[in-house]
Amino acid sequence: MAWNEPGGGNRDPWGSNQGGPGNQGGPPDLDEIVRKLQERVSGLFGGNKGSGSGGGGPSAADISFKTIGIILAGLFVVWLFTGIYIVDPAERGVVLRFGAYVKTTAPGPHWHIPWPIERVEIVNVDEISSFSHKAAMLTQDENIVDVELTVQSRIQDAANFLFQDQAPTKTLRDATETVVRKTIGGSKLDFILTEGRSAVAAMIQQGVQDLMDEYKTGLLVTSVNMQPAKPPEQVKDAFDDAIKAREDKERLENKAEAYANEILPQARGEAARAVADAKAYRDRVIASAEGETSRFNAIRTEFEKAPEVTRERIYLETIESVLSGGNMVLIDVPQGNSLMYLPLDQIMRKQQTSASSSSGTSMLDRSSNTQDSSRTASTPIRDVSRERRSR
């Protein structure tokens, strides 16, 4: 039965009768409830459970508020200490305030406003990551070649790596695919297979780095190692034959170049020697001609002074030069016994001496001297004979 129905005993929902003594049937006292609650809280922190009105010390409420303040202050200090962090030499610290980028800190001890206001993302910027890329591609001269390379990278800008690109590693792979196909497609097969491998790797590294900077991924491409390009297995034998033919061509060209380097200096030396001999012969002929000219001018001067004496001297010198080289002996015996002793040993010795002395002179000089002597002696002989006939 309900408390307000007839026969319900006039009971109220607070568990007391309205008509009881001491006004027990009224509603509960709220001040009493609050007081009891304070006594229980102060009891938890070591306070007196009584009202404390009888003593002269501080009340329980004052003690409880002071204790709570000390605890809160200690908790605040501990909370501030949670903002201390240390960044290693190989790392960078990225400070975020309510999730937004604030700054990047260098290696060493630092402090930030503790969570939940700020937090720090530690990023390793010295760690090298690598991946391999392999694909069959078409070259500029429409040949298919298998290319395999390894790309190594590290984080250059921690903030860009965390916030500018959603997937920097995937962007790096896609950029590598794009740059490799562009570079291989713009190069010829012989250049890729031979001396152009290092140049192709350098071009790929530069192209990938340009795209990484354009997309602000925060990555740095440290190296691109390209393996020797290979033709597809279906045409490998033909490519091997072509490479062997190219090597034979280079070997023959090197051999021909070595032969040319051996022959050309020798030919140049012979040409220089011939030119030097010609110059020496020219100088010798010029000097001989100048000497003959000077001698002729000297004889002409003497001839103008004493023509007769000069003619006689020239005649005698010419006869002496002509007869001195022969082996003829003239004997003028007008009468008497023509039998006489001839010193044949002296004649033979004289002939040998003249032959040895003339061997050091060239045939050209000897013939020129003979012709000059004959030309010089011809006129005086005729003049002397004519003079003698006139006499």
Coordinates of C-alpha atoms in Angstrom, one line a residue:
M1 CA 0.0 0.0 0.0
A2 CA 1.2 3.5 -0.7
W3 CA 2.4 5.7 2.1
N4 CA -0.4 8.3 1.6
E5 CA -3.3 5.8 1.3
P6 CA -5.6 5.0 4.1
G7 CA -4.1 2.4 6.5
G8 CA -0.6 3.2 5.3
G9 CA 0.5 4.3 8.7
N10 CA 1.3 7.9 7.5
R11 CA 4.7 6.8 6.5
D12 CA 6.9 9.1 4.2
P13 CA 9.4 8.0 1.7
W14 CA 12.3 9.2 4.0
G15 CA 11.5 6.4 6.5
S16 CA 10.1 8.5 9.3
N17 CA 6.6 9.3 10.6
Q18 CA 5.3 12.8 10.3
G19 CA 3.6 12.6 13.6
G20 CA 6.5 11.3 15.5
P21 CA 8.3 13.1 18.3
G22 CA 11.0 15.6 17.5
N23 CA 9.5 16.4 14.2
Q24 CA 10.8 13.1 12.8
G25 CA 8.3 13.1 10.0
G26 CA 9.9 16.2 8.1
P27 CA 12.4 16.1 5.2
P28 CA 16.2 15.5 6.0
D29 CA 18.5 18.3 6.9
L30 CA 20.8 19.2 4.0
D31 CA 23.4 21.0 6.2
E32 CA 23.7 17.8 8.2
I33 CA 24.4 15.8 5.1
V34 CA 27.1 18.2 3.8
R35 CA 28.7 18.3 7.3
K36 CA 28.9 14.5 7.3
L37 CA 30.4 14.4 3.9
Q38 CA 33.1 16.9 4.9
E39 CA 34.0 14.8 7.9
R40 CA 34.4 11.8 5.8
V41 CA 36.7 13.6 3.3
S42 CA 38.8 15.1 6.1
G43 CA 39.0 11.7 7.7
L44 CA 40.5 10.3 4.5
F45 CA 43.4 13.0 4.6
G46 CA 44.0 12.6 8.4
G47 CA 41.7 15.3 9.7
N48 CA 39.5 15.2 12.8
K49 CA 36.1 13.7 12.3
G50 CA 34.5 16.0 14.8
S51 CA 33.4 19.5 14.2
G52 CA 36.5 20.9 15.8
S53 CA 34.6 23.7 17.3
G54 CA 35.7 22.8 20.8
G55 CA 39.5 23.1 20.1
G56 CA 41.6 26.1 19.2
G57 CA 43.4 24.5 16.2
P58 CA 42.5 24.9 12.5
S59 CA 39.3 23.4 11.2
A60 CA 39.2 20.2 9.2
A61 CA 38.2 22.1 6.1
D62 CA 41.3 24.3 6.3
I63 CA 43.6 21.3 6.7
S64 CA 42.0 19.5 3.8
F65 CA 42.3 22.4 1.4
K66 CA 46.0 22.9 2.2
T67 CA 46.8 19.2 1.7
I68 CA 45.0 19.2 -1.6
G69 CA 47.0 22.3 -2.7
I70 CA 50.3 20.6 -1.8
I71 CA 49.3 17.5 -3.7
L72 CA 48.2 19.5 -6.7
A73 CA 51.5 21.5 -6.7
G74 CA 53.5 18.3 -6.6
L75 CA 51.5 16.9 -9.4
F76 CA 52.1 20.1 -11.4
V77 CA 55.8 19.9 -10.9
V78 CA 55.8 16.2 -12.0
W79 CA 53.8 17.2 -15.0
L80 CA 56.3 19.9 -15.9
F81 CA 59.1 17.4 -15.7
T82 CA 57.4 15.1 -18.1
G83 CA 58.2 17.8 -20.8
I84 CA 61.9 17.1 -20.7
Y85 CA 63.2 15.0 -23.6
I86 CA 66.7 14.2 -25.1
V87 CA 67.4 14.0 -28.8
D88 CA 70.2 11.7 -29.9
P89 CA 72.9 12.9 -32.5
A90 CA 71.3 10.8 -35.2
E91 CA 67.8 12.1 -34.5
R92 CA 65.7 15.2 -34.8
G93 CA 62.8 16.2 -32.6
V94 CA 59.6 17.6 -34.1
V95 CA 57.5 19.5 -31.6
L96 CA 53.7 19.5 -32.1
R97 CA 51.2 21.8 -30.3
F98 CA 47.7 20.4 -30.4
G99 CA 48.8 18.4 -33.4
A100 CA 50.2 21.3 -35.4
Y101 CA 53.9 21.7 -36.3
V102 CA 55.8 24.1 -34.1
K103 CA 59.6 23.6 -34.6
T104 CA 62.4 21.0 -35.2
T105 CA 64.9 20.6 -32.4
A106 CA 68.6 19.6 -32.8
P107 CA 70.4 16.9 -30.8
G108 CA 70.6 17.5 -27.1
P109 CA 68.3 18.0 -24.0
H110 CA 65.1 20.0 -24.6
W111 CA 61.8 20.8 -22.9
H112 CA 58.3 21.2 -24.3
I113 CA 55.0 21.9 -22.8
P114 CA 53.8 18.5 -21.5
W115 CA 51.0 16.5 -22.9
P116 CA 48.2 17.1 -23.8
I117 CA 49.3 20.6 -25.0
E118 CA 52.5 19.6 -26.8
R119 CA 54.2 16.3 -27.9
V120 CA 57.4 15.4 -29.6
E121 CA 58.0 13.1 -32.6
I122 CA 61.5 11.7 -32.7
V123 CA 62.8 11.0 -36.2
N124 CA 66.0 9.2 -37.1
V125 CA 67.6 11.3 -39.9
D126 CA 70.9 9.2 -40.3
E127 CA 69.3 5.9 -41.0
I128 CA 69.8 4.7 -44.6
S129 CA 67.0 3.0 -46.3
S130 CA 67.2 1.3 -49.6
F131 CA 65.1 -0.6 -52.1
S132 CA 65.7 -2.3 -55.5
H133 CA 64.0 -1.6 -58.8
K134 CA 64.1 -4.0 -61.7
A135 CA 62.2 -3.7 -65.0
A136 CA 62.5 -4.3 -68.7
M137 CA 62.5 -1.0 -70.6
L138 CA 62.7 0.3 -74.2
T139 CA 65.7 2.3 -75.2
Q140 CA 65.9 5.2 -77.7
D141 CA 66.9 3.0 -80.6
E142 CA 64.0 0.7 -79.9
N143 CA 65.8 -2.1 -78.1
I144 CA 64.6 -3.8 -74.9
V145 CA 67.0 -4.0 -72.0
D146 CA 66.7 -5.3 -68.4
V147 CA 67.7 -2.7 -65.9
E148 CA 68.3 -3.3 -62.2
L149 CA 69.3 -0.7 -59.7
T150 CA 69.4 0.0 -55.9
V151 CA 68.3 3.4 -54.5
Q152 CA 69.5 4.5 -51.1
S153 CA 68.0 7.5 -49.2
R154 CA 67.7 9.1 -45.8
I155 CA 65.5 11.7 -44.1
Q156 CA 66.8 15.2 -44.8
D157 CA 63.9 17.3 -43.4
A158 CA 62.0 15.7 -40.6
A159 CA 59.1 18.1 -40.7
N160 CA 58.5 17.7 -44.4
F161 CA 58.8 13.9 -44.0
L162 CA 56.1 13.8 -41.4
F163 CA 53.6 16.4 -42.7
Q164 CA 54.1 17.3 -46.4
D165 CA 53.7 13.9 -48.0
Q166 CA 51.3 11.2 -46.8
A167 CA 53.6 8.4 -48.0
P168 CA 57.1 9.6 -48.8
T169 CA 58.5 6.1 -49.4
K170 CA 55.9 5.3 -52.0
T171 CA 56.5 8.6 -53.6
L172 CA 60.2 7.8 -53.8
R173 CA 59.5 4.5 -55.5
D174 CA 57.0 6.0 -58.0
A175 CA 59.5 8.8 -58.8
T176 CA 62.3 6.3 -59.4
E177 CA 60.1 4.4 -61.8
T178 CA 59.3 7.6 -63.7
V179 CA 62.9 8.8 -63.9
V180 CA 64.4 5.5 -64.9
R181 CA 62.0 5.0 -67.8
K182 CA 62.6 8.6 -68.9
T183 CA 66.4 8.2 -68.7
I184 CA 66.6 4.8 -70.4
G185 CA 64.1 5.8 -73.0
G186 CA 66.3 8.8 -73.9
S187 CA 69.6 6.8 -74.2
K188 CA 70.8 4.3 -76.8
L189 CA 71.5 0.7 -76.1
D190 CA 75.3 0.8 -76.7
F191 CA 75.6 3.8 -74.4
I192 CA 73.7 1.9 -71.6
L193 CA 75.6 -1.3 -72.0
T194 CA 79.2 0.1 -72.2
E195 CA 80.6 3.4 -70.8
G196 CA 77.3 5.1 -70.1
R197 CA 76.3 3.1 -67.0
S198 CA 77.7 5.5 -64.5
A199 CA 76.4 8.5 -66.4
V200 CA 72.9 6.9 -66.5
A201 CA 73.0 6.3 -62.7
A202 CA 74.0 9.9 -62.1
M203 CA 71.2 11.2 -64.2
I204 CA 68.7 9.0 -62.4
Q205 CA 69.8 10.1 -59.0
Q206 CA 69.6 13.8 -60.0
G207 CA 66.1 13.3 -61.5
V208 CA 64.8 11.5 -58.5
Q209 CA 66.2 14.1 -56.1
D210 CA 64.5 16.9 -58.1
L211 CA 61.2 15.2 -57.8
M212 CA 61.7 14.6 -54.1
D213 CA 62.4 18.4 -53.6
E214 CA 59.4 19.3 -55.7
Y215 CA 57.0 17.1 -53.7
K216 CA 58.7 18.2 -50.4
T217 CA 59.0 14.6 -49.1
G218 CA 62.0 15.5 -46.9
L219 CA 64.0 12.6 -48.4
L220 CA 67.6 12.8 -49.7
V221 CA 68.7 10.3 -52.3
T222 CA 72.3 9.4 -51.2
S223 CA 73.2 7.0 -54.1
V224 CA 71.9 5.1 -57.0
N225 CA 73.8 1.8 -57.8
M226 CA 73.0 0.5 -61.2
Q227 CA 73.9 -3.1 -62.1
P228 CA 75.2 -3.8 -65.6
A229 CA 72.3 -3.7 -68.0
K230 CA 71.4 -7.0 -69.7
P231 CA 69.4 -7.9 -72.8
P232 CA 66.3 -10.2 -72.5
E233 CA 67.0 -13.9 -72.3
Q234 CA 65.4 -14.5 -75.7
V235 CA 68.0 -12.4 -77.6
K236 CA 71.0 -12.9 -75.2
D237 CA 73.0 -14.9 -77.8
A238 CA 72.6 -12.2 -80.4
F239 CA 73.6 -9.5 -78.0
D240 CA 76.7 -11.5 -76.9
D241 CA 77.7 -11.8 -80.6
A242 CA 77.3 -8.1 -81.1
I243 CA 79.3 -7.3 -78.0
K244 CA 82.1 -9.6 -79.1
A245 CA 82.1 -7.9 -82.5
R246 CA 82.3 -4.5 -80.9
E247 CA 85.2 -5.7 -78.7
D248 CA 87.0 -7.1 -81.8
K249 CA 86.5 -3.7 -83.5
E250 CA 88.0 -1.9 -80.6
R251 CA 90.9 -4.2 -80.4
L252 CA 91.7 -3.8 -84.1
E253 CA 91.4 0.0 -83.8
N254 CA 93.7 0.0 -80.8
K255 CA 96.2 -2.1 -82.8
A256 CA 96.0 0.2 -85.8
E257 CA 96.5 3.2 -83.6
A258 CA 99.5 1.6 -81.9
Y259 CA 101.0 0.9 -85.4
A260 CA 100.3 4.5 -86.5
N261 CA 101.9 5.8 -83.3
E262 CA 105.0 3.7 -84.1
I263 CA 105.3 4.6 -87.8
L264 CA 104.5 8.3 -87.7
P265 CA 107.4 9.3 -85.3
Q266 CA 109.8 7.3 -87.5
A267 CA 108.5 8.9 -90.7
R268 CA 108.7 12.3 -89.0
G269 CA 112.3 11.6 -87.9
E270 CA 113.3 10.6 -91.5
A271 CA 111.6 13.6 -92.9
A272 CA 113.4 15.9 -90.4
R273 CA 116.7 14.2 -91.2
A274 CA 116.2 14.6 -95.0
V275 CA 115.3 18.3 -94.4
A276 CA 118.4 18.8 -92.3
D277 CA 120.6 17.1 -95.0
A278 CA 119.1 19.3 -97.7
K279 CA 119.7 22.4 -95.6
A280 CA 123.3 21.3 -95.0
Y281 CA 123.8 20.6 -98.7
R282 CA 122.3 24.0 -99.5
D283 CA 124.5 25.8 -97.1
R284 CA 127.6 23.9 -98.3
V285 CA 126.9 24.7 -101.9
I286 CA 126.2 28.3 -101.1
A287 CA 129.4 28.6 -99.1
S288 CA 131.4 26.8 -101.9
A289 CA 129.9 29.2 -104.5
E290 CA 130.6 32.2 -102.4
G291 CA 134.2 30.9 -101.9
E292 CA 134.7 30.3 -105.6
T293 CA 133.3 33.8 -106.3
S294 CA 135.6 35.4 -103.8
R295 CA 138.6 33.5 -105.2
F296 CA 137.7 34.4 -108.8
N297 CA 137.3 38.1 -107.8
A298 CA 140.7 37.9 -106.1
I299 CA 142.3 36.4 -109.2
R300 CA 140.6 38.9 -111.5
T301 CA 142.0 41.7 -109.4
E302 CA 145.5 40.3 -109.7
F303 CA 144.9 39.7 -113.4
E304 CA 144.0 43.4 -114.0
K305 CA 147.3 44.3 -112.2
A306 CA 149.6 41.9 -114.1
P307 CA 147.8 40.0 -116.9
E308 CA 150.9 38.1 -118.1
V309 CA 152.1 37.0 -114.8
T310 CA 148.6 35.9 -113.8
R311 CA 148.1 33.9 -117.0
E312 CA 151.4 32.1 -116.5
R313 CA 150.7 31.3 -112.8
I314 CA 147.2 30.1 -113.7
Y315 CA 148.6 27.9 -116.4
L316 CA 151.2 26.3 -114.3
E317 CA 148.8 25.7 -111.4
T318 CA 146.3 24.1 -113.8
I319 CA 148.9 21.9 -115.3
E320 CA 150.1 20.9 -111.9
S321 CA 146.7 20.0 -110.7
V322 CA 145.9 18.0 -113.8
L323 CA 149.2 16.1 -114.0
S324 CA 149.5 15.5 -110.2
G325 CA 146.7 13.1 -110.2
G326 CA 147.8 10.9 -113.1
N327 CA 150.3 8.1 -113.3
M328 CA 152.0 9.3 -116.5
V329 CA 155.7 10.0 -116.4
L330 CA 157.2 12.4 -119.0
I331 CA 160.9 12.3 -119.7
D332 CA 162.5 14.9 -121.8
V333 CA 165.7 13.3 -123.2
P334 CA 166.8 15.1 -126.4
Q335 CA 169.7 12.7 -127.0
G336 CA 171.6 10.0 -125.4
N337 CA 170.5 6.7 -123.8
S338 CA 166.8 6.7 -123.0
L339 CA 167.1 3.8 -120.6
M340 CA 166.8 5.0 -117.0
Y341 CA 165.6 3.8 -113.6
L342 CA 162.0 4.5 -112.6
P343 CA 161.1 4.6 -108.8
L344 CA 158.0 2.5 -109.2
D345 CA 157.5 2.0 -105.4
Q346 CA 157.4 5.7 -104.8
I347 CA 154.9 6.2 -107.7
M348 CA 152.6 3.5 -106.3
R349 CA 152.8 4.9 -102.8
K350 CA 151.9 8.4 -104.2
Q351 CA 148.9 6.9 -106.0
Q352 CA 147.7 5.2 -102.8
T353 CA 148.0 8.5 -100.8
S354 CA 146.1 10.5 -103.4
A355 CA 143.4 7.8 -103.5
S356 CA 142.9 7.8 -99.7
S357 CA 142.8 11.6 -99.5
S358 CA 140.2 11.8 -102.2
S359 CA 137.9 9.1 -100.6
G360 CA 136.8 11.6 -97.9
T361 CA 135.3 13.9 -100.6
S362 CA 131.9 13.2 -102.0
M363 CA 131.5 12.5 -105.7
L364 CA 129.4 15.6 -106.2
D365 CA 132.1 17.8 -104.6
R366 CA 134.8 16.0 -106.6
S367 CA 133.0 16.3 -109.9
S368 CA 132.2 20.0 -109.2
N369 CA 135.8 20.7 -108.3
T370 CA 137.0 18.9 -111.4
Q371 CA 134.6 20.8 -113.6
D372 CA 135.6 24.1 -112.0
S373 CA 139.3 23.3 -112.4
S374 CA 138.8 22.3 -116.0
R375 CA 136.8 25.5 -116.7
T376 CA 139.4 27.6 -114.9
A377 CA 142.3 25.9 -116.6
S378 CA 140.9 25.8 -120.1
T379 CA 141.2 29.5 -120.9
P380 CA 144.7 30.0 -119.6
I381 CA 146.0 27.0 -121.5
R382 CA 144.6 28.3 -124.7
D383 CA 145.8 31.8 -124.0
V384 CA 149.3 30.5 -123.2
S385 CA 149.5 28.4 -126.3
R386 CA 148.2 31.2 -128.4
E387 CA 150.7 33.5 -126.8
R388 CA 153.5 31.1 -127.5
R389 CA 152.5 30.7 -131.1
S390 CA 152.4 34.5 -131.4
R391 CA 155.9 34.7 -130.0

